Amino acid sequence: MTPARLNHIIAWSLLVFLVAPALIAIPVSLTTENYLSLPWDGISLQYYREVFNSPEWMSSFLQSTVIGLTSAALATVVGTLAAVGLWRLSSRWGEVVRGLLLLPLVIPPIIAAMAFYRLFVPLGLIDSYLGLILAHAVLAAPLVLITVGASLAGFDRRLEQASRNLGASSAQTLWRVILPSIRPGVISGAVFAFIASWDEIVVTLFLSKFTVYTLPRRMWNGIRENTDPAVAAAAVILLGVTFAAFLIWGIAQRRAAKPQSKST
Amino acid sequence: MTRTQRLNPAWFLVAPLLALVAVMFAGPLVNILWLSFTDPEPGIANYAALIEKASLQKLLWTTLRVCLITTVLSVVLGYSIAYAMANVAESSRQRMMLFILISFWISVLVRTFSWIMLLGRNGLLNNGLIELGLISEPIAFVRNELGVLIGMVHYMIPYAVLPILAAMQGIDGRVLQASRNLGASPAQTFWRVYLPLTKPGVIAGALLVFILSLGFYVTPAILGGGKVLMVAEYISVQVLITLKWGTAAMLAVLMLGSVLGLLYVLSRFMKLSAALGGGRT
């Protein structure tokens, strides 16, 4: 066997290693036993029933959904506006500001958590929906800035000028000319922002106490040596939503790629 | 057109996000920097503790050691994946990329939980081995440094793959051809031509993994089981439990300073927007 062939096999084993262990929650959640085990003696949906019948899990599920959707909406609006603004500016100062706005992406989550905590204690925003939504939105907005910025890079500036020359206002041009052409970037950004919030745990650990208890937060508490398989069922639900978002993203990308065969 | 100091109206579009980032990051971060020099009392006592306190030195050494081992392993394994991806047909490459993307998208909490299920004391692997009679006592895979390393490398490999792959795809195949024609063996060509050409990608991947590892919280906290204390977990304990803001702020300043410094170095090897985008763009 040639070294290249051998490496090909090693690479595929590594790729399987990257994905397979993370999916172990799927079989475990179907077990018939009352401890973490593989469903050797048949499968059971009892743990899904337990999760769906538990007011705590359902409340967390709902909270994560509300916080994810709201923070994604906020991040998408401010992120898209900022991306268009920076694109219109195309100046040196604009690029400096872009660097600044991407900073939340590189700051370790633990430091962001500390910063928000510091800010929110005096404002009384600890353990509030508003606090967590703002925190998740500001963490996700740079993702929107990147995806929309990439879409704008492929947008013909003359279209904007044409719209303005034909008498459209700046806002009309943004809404009716620019936005439709950068839609794939906006959708990607919105999906990433939602998942960023849906998965988020570190900042949430600092900002939530009793009232606000997202799905990852409840899972965090449930992860112990002798974990209830219900946590595995919750993990599968969490992954399922992420996967659905991934599909939406894939479809949006494919659609965008069709007319101009260009992707981000 | 006269040149006036009038603000370009496009700034109004940037303003909401700029205000949000300024209020939520810039302000509190300056406050944290301030705290590191003033809490509990003014001076550099918090920083001096780094030299004086053995516990803090152990903390920094553990963090550095874990991050370095993670980086080396992720880059080596990532190189193997990238090499295979760079040398297969487009359709195969896309299939492999799908695996990388999926792994990017799986929540870090779920991955960490999966390792507990698989490798824990009563985990699937230990139970299986005991049932097969191969071992009598469960093996401690997690709740120690080994567990932290498994979890972190598993998370970081994709971040190493992308910059290395980009470097490999930029190599002109004729260079390798030339090396072969001049009589070099395939091994020589790899070690003396191919590997040096991919160096910028390797360095960028290593820096990226190291930067991300420095601030990693979830995996070390769960898979370390409290025994492998790293800076991020230590900060959270100081802030949420012992309320020692001064020490926490000092460590945060240290961590952020290192991250920004390394990012600057990274920016000389690759376009930062490409690195920051990670796999999610």
Coordinates of C-alpha atoms in Angstrom, one line a residue:
Chain A
M1 CA 0.0 0.0 0.0
T2 CA 1.4 3.4 -0.9
P3 CA 1.7 6.0 1.8
A4 CA -0.9 8.2 0.1
R5 CA -3.4 5.4 0.1
L6 CA -2.7 4.7 3.8
N7 CA -3.1 8.3 4.6
H8 CA -6.4 8.3 2.7
I9 CA -7.7 5.6 5.0
I10 CA -6.4 7.4 8.1
A11 CA -8.1 10.6 7.0
W12 CA -11.4 8.9 6.6
S13 CA -11.1 7.2 10.0
L14 CA -10.4 10.6 11.5
L15 CA -13.4 12.1 9.7
V16 CA -15.6 9.4 11.1
F17 CA -14.0 10.0 14.5
L18 CA -14.9 13.7 14.2
V19 CA -18.6 13.0 13.7
A20 CA -19.6 9.6 15.0
P21 CA -18.9 10.0 18.8
A22 CA -20.9 13.2 18.8
L23 CA -24.0 11.2 17.6
I24 CA -23.8 8.6 20.3
A25 CA -26.7 10.4 22.1
I26 CA -29.1 9.1 19.4
P27 CA -28.9 5.4 20.2
V28 CA -28.5 6.1 23.9
S29 CA -31.7 8.1 24.0
L30 CA -33.6 5.1 22.7
T31 CA -32.5 2.7 25.4
T32 CA -35.0 0.6 27.5
E33 CA -32.7 0.7 30.6
N34 CA -32.7 3.4 33.2
Y35 CA -29.0 4.2 32.8
L36 CA -26.8 5.3 29.9
S37 CA -26.7 2.2 27.6
L38 CA -27.1 1.2 24.1
P39 CA -30.5 -0.1 23.1
W40 CA -29.5 -3.8 22.7
D41 CA -32.9 -5.2 23.9
G42 CA -35.1 -3.2 21.7
I43 CA -35.8 0.5 21.5
S44 CA -38.1 2.7 23.6
L45 CA -39.3 6.3 23.2
Q46 CA -39.8 6.6 27.0
Y47 CA -37.1 9.2 27.4
Y48 CA -38.5 11.4 24.7
R49 CA -41.9 11.0 26.4
E50 CA -40.3 12.0 29.7
V51 CA -38.7 15.1 28.1
F52 CA -41.9 16.2 26.3
N53 CA -44.0 15.6 29.5
S54 CA -41.6 17.5 31.7
P55 CA -42.6 21.1 32.4
E56 CA -38.9 21.9 33.1
W57 CA -37.5 20.6 29.8
M58 CA -40.4 22.0 27.8
S59 CA -40.0 25.4 29.4
S60 CA -36.3 25.3 28.6
F61 CA -37.0 24.3 25.1
L62 CA -39.4 27.1 24.6
Q63 CA -37.1 29.6 26.2
S64 CA -34.2 28.6 24.0
T65 CA -36.5 29.0 21.0
V66 CA -37.7 32.4 21.9
I67 CA -34.2 33.7 22.9
G68 CA -32.7 32.1 19.8
L69 CA -35.3 33.6 17.4
T70 CA -35.3 37.1 19.0
S71 CA -31.6 37.4 19.3
A72 CA -31.1 36.1 15.8
A73 CA -33.6 38.7 14.5
L74 CA -31.9 41.5 16.3
A75 CA -28.4 40.4 15.2
T76 CA -29.6 40.0 11.6
V77 CA -31.1 43.5 11.5
V78 CA -28.1 45.4 13.1
G79 CA -25.6 43.2 11.4
T80 CA -27.1 43.7 8.0
L81 CA -27.4 47.4 8.4
A82 CA -23.8 47.6 9.6
A83 CA -22.6 45.5 6.6
V84 CA -24.4 47.7 4.1
G85 CA -23.2 50.9 5.9
L86 CA -19.5 49.7 5.8
W87 CA -19.9 48.6 2.2
R88 CA -21.2 52.1 1.2
L89 CA -18.4 53.8 3.1
S90 CA -15.6 51.6 1.7
S91 CA -13.2 53.8 3.5
R92 CA -10.1 53.2 5.7
W93 CA -12.1 54.3 8.8
G94 CA -14.8 51.9 7.8
E95 CA -12.4 49.0 7.7
V96 CA -11.0 49.9 11.1
V97 CA -14.6 49.9 12.5
R98 CA -15.2 46.5 10.7
G99 CA -12.2 45.1 12.6
L100 CA -13.7 46.5 15.8
L101 CA -17.1 45.0 15.1
L102 CA -15.6 41.6 14.5
L103 CA -13.9 41.6 17.8
P104 CA -16.7 39.8 19.7
L105 CA -15.9 36.8 17.5
V106 CA -12.3 36.5 18.8
I107 CA -12.9 37.4 22.4
P108 CA -13.0 34.1 24.4
P109 CA -16.5 33.4 25.5
I110 CA -15.5 33.4 29.1
I111 CA -14.3 37.0 28.9
A112 CA -17.4 38.1 27.1
A113 CA -19.4 36.4 29.9
M114 CA -17.5 38.3 32.4
A115 CA -18.0 41.6 30.6
F116 CA -21.7 41.1 30.3
Y117 CA -22.0 40.0 33.9
R118 CA -20.1 43.1 35.0
L119 CA -22.5 45.3 32.9
F120 CA -25.7 43.6 33.8
V121 CA -25.5 43.3 37.6
P122 CA -25.9 47.1 38.2
L123 CA -28.6 47.2 35.4
G124 CA -30.6 44.4 37.0
L125 CA -30.4 42.4 33.7
I126 CA -29.0 39.2 35.3
D127 CA -31.5 36.3 34.9
S128 CA -33.7 38.3 32.4
Y129 CA -34.7 37.5 28.9
L130 CA -33.7 40.9 27.7
G131 CA -30.2 40.5 29.1
L132 CA -29.6 37.1 27.4
I133 CA -31.1 38.2 24.1
L134 CA -28.9 41.3 24.0
A135 CA -25.8 39.2 24.9
H136 CA -26.6 36.5 22.3
A137 CA -27.4 39.2 19.7
V138 CA -24.1 41.0 20.2
L139 CA -22.2 37.7 20.0
A140 CA -23.9 36.7 16.8
A141 CA -24.0 40.0 14.9
P142 CA -20.4 39.6 13.6
L143 CA -21.4 36.4 11.9
V144 CA -24.1 38.3 10.1
L145 CA -21.6 41.0 9.3
I146 CA -19.3 38.4 7.6
T147 CA -22.0 36.6 5.6
V148 CA -23.7 39.8 4.4
G149 CA -20.4 41.4 3.7
A150 CA -19.4 38.4 1.5
S151 CA -22.7 38.8 -0.4
L152 CA -22.2 42.5 -0.8
A153 CA -18.7 41.9 -2.2
G154 CA -20.4 40.3 -5.2
F155 CA -23.0 43.0 -5.6
D156 CA -22.7 45.4 -8.5
R157 CA -22.4 49.0 -7.2
R158 CA -23.9 50.3 -10.4
L159 CA -27.2 48.8 -9.6
E160 CA -27.4 51.0 -6.5
Q161 CA -26.5 54.1 -8.5
A162 CA -29.0 53.2 -11.2
S163 CA -31.7 52.9 -8.5
R164 CA -30.8 56.2 -7.0
N165 CA -30.6 57.9 -10.5
L166 CA -34.1 56.6 -11.2
G167 CA -35.4 58.5 -8.2
A168 CA -35.5 55.9 -5.5
S169 CA -34.7 57.1 -2.0
S170 CA -31.8 55.7 0.0
A171 CA -34.1 53.6 2.1
Q172 CA -36.1 52.4 -1.0
T173 CA -32.8 51.4 -2.7
L174 CA -31.8 49.4 0.4
W175 CA -35.1 47.6 0.7
R176 CA -35.9 47.0 -2.9
V177 CA -32.6 46.7 -4.7
I178 CA -29.8 45.8 -2.3
L179 CA -31.6 43.5 0.1
P180 CA -33.1 41.2 -2.5
S181 CA -29.6 40.6 -4.0
I182 CA -27.9 39.9 -0.7
R183 CA -30.7 37.7 0.6
P184 CA -28.6 34.5 0.7
G185 CA -26.0 36.3 2.9
V186 CA -28.8 37.6 5.2
I187 CA -30.4 34.2 5.5
S188 CA -27.0 32.5 6.2
G189 CA -26.3 35.1 8.8
A190 CA -29.7 34.7 10.5
V191 CA -29.3 30.9 10.6
F192 CA -25.8 31.1 12.1
A193 CA -27.0 33.7 14.6
F194 CA -29.9 31.4 15.7
I195 CA -27.6 28.4 16.1
A196 CA -25.0 30.5 17.9
S197 CA -27.7 31.4 20.5
W198 CA -29.3 27.9 20.5
D199 CA -26.0 26.2 21.4
E200 CA -24.6 28.9 23.7
I201 CA -23.7 27.9 27.2
V202 CA -20.7 29.8 28.6
V203 CA -22.4 33.3 28.6
T204 CA -25.7 31.7 29.6
L205 CA -24.0 30.1 32.7
F206 CA -23.1 33.6 33.9
L207 CA -26.3 35.4 33.0
S208 CA -29.0 32.9 34.0
K209 CA -30.1 31.8 37.4
F210 CA -33.6 30.5 37.9
T211 CA -36.1 32.4 35.7
V212 CA -34.2 32.0 32.5
Y213 CA -33.0 28.4 31.9
T214 CA -32.2 27.5 28.3
L215 CA -31.9 24.0 26.9
P216 CA -28.1 24.0 27.1
R217 CA -28.2 25.4 30.6
R218 CA -30.5 22.5 31.8
M219 CA -28.3 20.0 30.0
W220 CA -25.3 21.4 31.7
N221 CA -26.9 20.6 35.0
G222 CA -27.9 17.1 33.9
I223 CA -24.5 16.0 32.8
R224 CA -23.2 13.9 35.6
E225 CA -21.5 10.6 36.0
N226 CA -24.8 8.7 36.3
T227 CA -26.8 10.8 33.9
D228 CA -30.4 10.1 33.3
P229 CA -30.9 9.0 29.6
A230 CA -33.5 11.8 29.3
V231 CA -30.5 14.2 29.0
A232 CA -29.5 12.1 25.9
A233 CA -33.0 12.6 24.5
A234 CA -32.7 16.4 25.1
A235 CA -29.3 16.4 23.4
V236 CA -30.9 14.7 20.3
I237 CA -33.6 17.3 20.2
L238 CA -31.0 20.0 20.5
L239 CA -29.0 18.4 17.6
G240 CA -32.2 17.9 15.6
V241 CA -33.0 21.7 15.6
T242 CA -29.4 22.5 14.7
F243 CA -29.6 20.0 11.9
A244 CA -32.9 21.5 10.6
A245 CA -31.2 25.0 10.6
F246 CA -28.3 23.4 8.7
L247 CA -30.7 22.1 6.1
I248 CA -32.4 25.6 5.7
W249 CA -28.9 27.1 5.2
G250 CA -28.0 24.4 2.6
I251 CA -31.2 25.0 0.7
A252 CA -30.7 28.8 0.8
Q253 CA -27.1 28.4 -0.5
R254 CA -28.1 26.0 -3.2
R255 CA -30.8 28.4 -4.4
A256 CA -28.4 31.3 -4.4
A257 CA -25.8 29.3 -6.3
K258 CA -28.2 28.5 -9.1
P259 CA -28.5 31.8 -11.0
Q260 CA -24.9 33.0 -10.8
S261 CA -23.1 29.7 -9.7
K262 CA -21.4 31.6 -6.9
S263 CA -21.3 30.8 -3.2
T264 CA -19.9 32.4 -0.1
Chain B
M1 CA -18.1 69.0 -4.7
T2 CA -16.9 70.8 -1.6
R3 CA -15.2 68.7 1.0
T4 CA -17.0 69.3 4.3
Q5 CA -16.7 67.6 7.6
R6 CA -20.3 66.3 7.2
L7 CA -20.7 62.7 8.3
N8 CA -21.4 60.2 5.6
P9 CA -25.0 59.1 6.2
A10 CA -23.8 55.4 5.8
W11 CA -22.5 55.7 9.3
F12 CA -26.1 55.8 10.6
L13 CA -26.4 52.2 9.3
V14 CA -23.3 51.2 11.2
A15 CA -24.3 53.1 14.4
P16 CA -26.6 50.6 16.0
L17 CA -24.2 47.7 16.0
L18 CA -21.3 49.9 16.9
A19 CA -23.2 51.2 19.9
L20 CA -24.1 47.7 20.9
V21 CA -20.5 46.5 20.7
A22 CA -19.2 49.6 22.5
V23 CA -21.6 49.4 25.3
M24 CA -21.5 45.6 25.8
F25 CA -17.8 44.9 25.1
A26 CA -15.6 48.0 25.0
G27 CA -17.0 49.6 28.2
P28 CA -16.9 46.5 30.4
L29 CA -13.5 45.4 29.1
V30 CA -12.0 48.7 30.0
N31 CA -13.7 48.3 33.4
I32 CA -12.1 44.8 33.8
L33 CA -8.7 46.2 32.9
W34 CA -9.2 48.9 35.5
L35 CA -10.3 46.3 38.1
S36 CA -7.2 44.2 37.5
F37 CA -5.2 47.1 38.9
T38 CA -7.6 48.4 41.6
D39 CA -9.4 45.4 43.2
P40 CA -9.1 44.7 46.1
E41 CA -6.6 47.6 46.4
P42 CA -4.8 49.9 43.9
G43 CA -1.5 48.6 42.7
I44 CA 0.0 45.6 40.7
A45 CA -0.6 43.1 43.5
N46 CA -2.8 41.0 41.2
Y47 CA -0.1 40.7 38.7
A48 CA 2.6 40.2 41.3
A49 CA 0.7 37.2 42.5
L50 CA 1.6 35.5 39.2
I51 CA 5.2 35.3 40.5
E52 CA 4.4 34.8 44.1
K53 CA 1.6 32.2 44.1
A54 CA 2.5 28.6 43.2
S55 CA -1.2 27.9 42.6
L56 CA -1.4 30.5 39.9
Q57 CA 1.8 29.2 38.3
K58 CA 0.4 25.7 38.3
L59 CA -2.8 27.1 36.7
L60 CA -0.9 28.8 33.9
W61 CA 1.4 25.8 33.3
T62 CA -1.6 23.4 33.1
T63 CA -3.4 25.8 30.6
L64 CA -0.2 26.2 28.5
R65 CA 0.6 22.5 28.5
V66 CA -3.0 21.4 27.6
C67 CA -3.2 24.1 24.8
L68 CA 0.2 23.1 23.4
I69 CA -0.5 19.4 23.3
T70 CA -3.9 20.0 21.8
T71 CA -2.4 22.3 19.1
V72 CA 0.3 19.7 18.1
L73 CA -2.1 16.8 17.9
S74 CA -4.8 18.8 16.1
V75 CA -2.3 20.1 13.5
V76 CA -0.8 16.6 12.9
L77 CA -4.1 14.9 12.6
G78 CA -5.6 17.9 10.6
Y79 CA -2.6 17.7 8.2
S80 CA -3.5 14.1 7.4
I81 CA -7.1 15.0 6.7
A82 CA -6.1 18.0 4.6
Y83 CA -3.6 16.0 2.6
A84 CA -6.1 13.4 1.7
M85 CA -8.7 16.1 0.8
A86 CA -6.2 18.0 -1.4
N87 CA -5.4 14.8 -3.3
V88 CA -8.8 13.4 -4.2
A89 CA -11.4 14.1 -6.8
E90 CA -13.7 17.1 -6.3
S91 CA -16.7 14.9 -5.4
S92 CA -14.7 13.0 -2.8
R93 CA -13.4 16.2 -1.4
Q94 CA -16.9 17.6 -1.0
R95 CA -18.0 14.5 0.8
M96 CA -15.1 14.9 3.2
M97 CA -15.9 18.6 3.6
L98 CA -19.4 17.7 4.6
F99 CA -18.0 15.7 7.6
I100 CA -15.9 18.7 8.6
L101 CA -18.9 21.0 8.4
I102 CA -21.1 18.7 10.4
S103 CA -18.5 18.5 13.1
F104 CA -18.3 22.3 13.1
W105 CA -22.1 22.4 13.6
I106 CA -22.5 19.9 16.5
S107 CA -22.9 21.8 19.8
V108 CA -19.8 21.7 21.9
L109 CA -21.9 20.7 24.9
V110 CA -23.4 17.7 23.1
R111 CA -19.9 16.6 22.0
T112 CA -18.6 16.8 25.6
F113 CA -21.6 15.0 26.9
S114 CA -21.0 12.3 24.3
W115 CA -17.5 11.7 25.6
I116 CA -18.9 11.3 29.1
M117 CA -21.4 8.7 27.8
L118 CA -18.7 6.9 25.9
L119 CA -15.7 7.1 28.1
G120 CA -17.1 7.8 31.6
R121 CA -16.6 5.4 34.6
N122 CA -19.9 3.8 33.8
G123 CA -19.7 4.7 30.2
L124 CA -20.4 2.5 27.2
L125 CA -16.7 1.6 26.6
N126 CA -15.9 0.7 30.2
N127 CA -19.1 -1.3 30.6
G128 CA -18.4 -3.1 27.3
L129 CA -14.8 -3.9 28.2
I130 CA -15.9 -5.2 31.6
E131 CA -18.6 -7.4 30.1
L132 CA -16.1 -8.9 27.7
G133 CA -13.9 -9.6 30.7
L134 CA -11.0 -7.6 29.3
I135 CA -10.7 -5.4 32.3
S136 CA -12.0 -5.8 35.9
E137 CA -11.9 -2.1 36.9
P138 CA -13.1 0.8 34.8
I139 CA -10.3 2.7 33.1
A140 CA -10.2 6.5 33.9
F141 CA -10.5 8.0 30.4
V142 CA -12.2 11.2 31.5
R143 CA -12.2 13.4 34.6
N144 CA -8.4 13.8 34.0
E145 CA -6.1 15.5 31.6
L146 CA -6.5 12.6 29.1
G147 CA -10.2 13.3 28.9
V148 CA -9.6 17.1 28.4
L149 CA -7.2 16.4 25.6
I150 CA -9.5 13.9 23.8
G151 CA -12.4 16.4 24.0
M152 CA -10.3 19.4 22.9
V153 CA -8.5 17.7 20.0
H154 CA -11.8 16.3 18.8
Y155 CA -13.2 19.9 18.8
M156 CA -10.1 21.6 17.3
I157 CA -9.2 19.3 14.4
P158 CA -11.5 21.0 11.8
Y159 CA -10.1 24.4 12.7
A160 CA -6.6 23.1 11.8
V161 CA -7.8 21.4 8.6
L162 CA -9.1 24.5 6.8
P163 CA -6.0 26.7 6.7
I164 CA -3.8 23.7 5.9
L165 CA -6.1 22.6 3.1
A166 CA -6.1 26.2 1.7
A167 CA -2.3 26.2 1.7
M168 CA -2.2 22.8 0.0
Q169 CA -4.6 23.8 -2.7
G170 CA -2.4 26.8 -3.5
I171 CA 0.6 24.6 -4.4
D172 CA 1.6 24.4 -8.0
G173 CA 1.6 20.8 -9.0
R174 CA 4.5 21.4 -11.4
V175 CA 6.8 22.1 -8.5
L176 CA 6.3 18.5 -7.2
Q177 CA 6.7 17.2 -10.8
A178 CA 10.0 19.1 -11.1
S179 CA 11.2 17.6 -7.8
R180 CA 10.4 14.1 -9.0
N181 CA 12.0 14.7 -12.4
L182 CA 15.2 15.9 -10.7
G183 CA 15.4 12.4 -9.1
A184 CA 13.9 13.0 -5.6
S185 CA 11.9 10.0 -4.2
P186 CA 8.3 10.6 -3.3
A187 CA 9.3 10.7 0.4
Q188 CA 12.0 13.3 -0.3
T189 CA 9.6 15.3 -2.4
F190 CA 7.1 15.3 0.5
W191 CA 9.5 16.2 3.2
R192 CA 11.7 18.7 1.3
V193 CA 9.3 20.3 -1.1
Y194 CA 5.6 19.8 -0.2
L195 CA 5.9 20.2 3.6
P196 CA 7.9 23.5 3.5
L197 CA 5.4 24.8 1.0
T198 CA 2.5 24.2 3.3
K199 CA 4.2 25.8 6.3
P200 CA 2.2 29.0 6.3
G201 CA -1.0 27.0 6.5
V202 CA 0.4 24.8 9.3
I203 CA 1.4 27.9 11.3
A204 CA -1.9 29.6 10.7
G205 CA -3.8 26.4 11.7
A206 CA -1.6 26.0 14.8
L207 CA -2.1 29.6 15.9
L208 CA -5.9 29.4 15.3
V209 CA -6.2 26.2 17.4
F210 CA -4.0 27.6 20.1
I211 CA -6.0 30.8 20.4
L212 CA -9.3 28.9 20.6
S213 CA -7.9 26.5 23.1
L214 CA -6.7 29.3 25.4
G215 CA -10.2 30.4 26.2
F216 CA -11.9 27.0 26.1
Y217 CA -14.3 26.5 28.9
V218 CA -16.9 23.8 28.4
T219 CA -14.8 20.8 27.6
P220 CA -12.0 21.2 30.2
A221 CA -14.7 22.0 32.9
I222 CA -16.7 18.8 32.2
L223 CA -14.1 16.4 31.0
G224 CA -11.5 17.6 33.5
G225 CA -13.9 16.8 36.3
G226 CA -12.4 19.6 38.4
K227 CA -9.0 18.0 38.4
V228 CA -7.6 19.8 35.4
L229 CA -8.0 23.5 36.3
M230 CA -7.5 25.8 33.3
V231 CA -7.6 29.6 33.2
A232 CA -11.2 29.9 31.9
E233 CA -12.7 27.7 34.6
Y234 CA -10.6 29.4 37.2
I235 CA -12.0 32.8 36.1
S236 CA -15.6 31.6 36.4
V237 CA -15.0 30.3 39.9
Q238 CA -13.4 33.6 40.9
V239 CA -16.3 35.6 39.5
L240 CA -19.3 33.4 40.4
I241 CA -18.2 31.8 43.7
T242 CA -15.3 33.4 45.5
L243 CA -16.1 36.9 44.1
K244 CA -12.4 37.7 43.7
W245 CA -12.8 40.1 40.8
G246 CA -9.2 41.4 40.9
T247 CA -7.6 38.0 40.2
A248 CA -10.3 37.2 37.6
A249 CA -9.8 40.5 35.9
M250 CA -6.0 40.0 35.9
L251 CA -6.3 36.6 34.3
A252 CA -8.8 37.9 31.8
V253 CA -6.5 40.7 30.8
L254 CA -3.7 38.2 30.4
M255 CA -5.8 35.9 28.3
L256 CA -7.2 38.6 26.1
G257 CA -3.7 40.1 25.7
S258 CA -2.4 36.8 24.5
V259 CA -5.3 36.2 22.2
L260 CA -5.0 39.6 20.6
G261 CA -1.2 39.3 20.3
L262 CA -1.5 35.9 18.7
L263 CA -4.2 37.1 16.4
Y264 CA -1.9 39.8 15.2
V265 CA 0.8 37.2 14.4
L266 CA -1.9 35.1 12.7
S267 CA -3.0 38.1 10.6
R268 CA 0.5 37.9 9.0
F269 CA -0.1 34.4 7.8
M270 CA -3.7 34.4 6.6
K271 CA -6.5 36.8 6.0
L272 CA -8.2 37.2 9.3
S273 CA -11.7 37.3 7.9
A274 CA -11.1 33.8 6.6
A275 CA -9.8 32.6 10.0
L276 CA -12.6 34.3 12.0
G277 CA -15.3 32.9 9.7
G278 CA -14.3 29.5 10.9
G279 CA -16.4 26.7 9.4
R280 CA -19.6 28.5 9.8
T281 CA -19.3 30.7 6.7

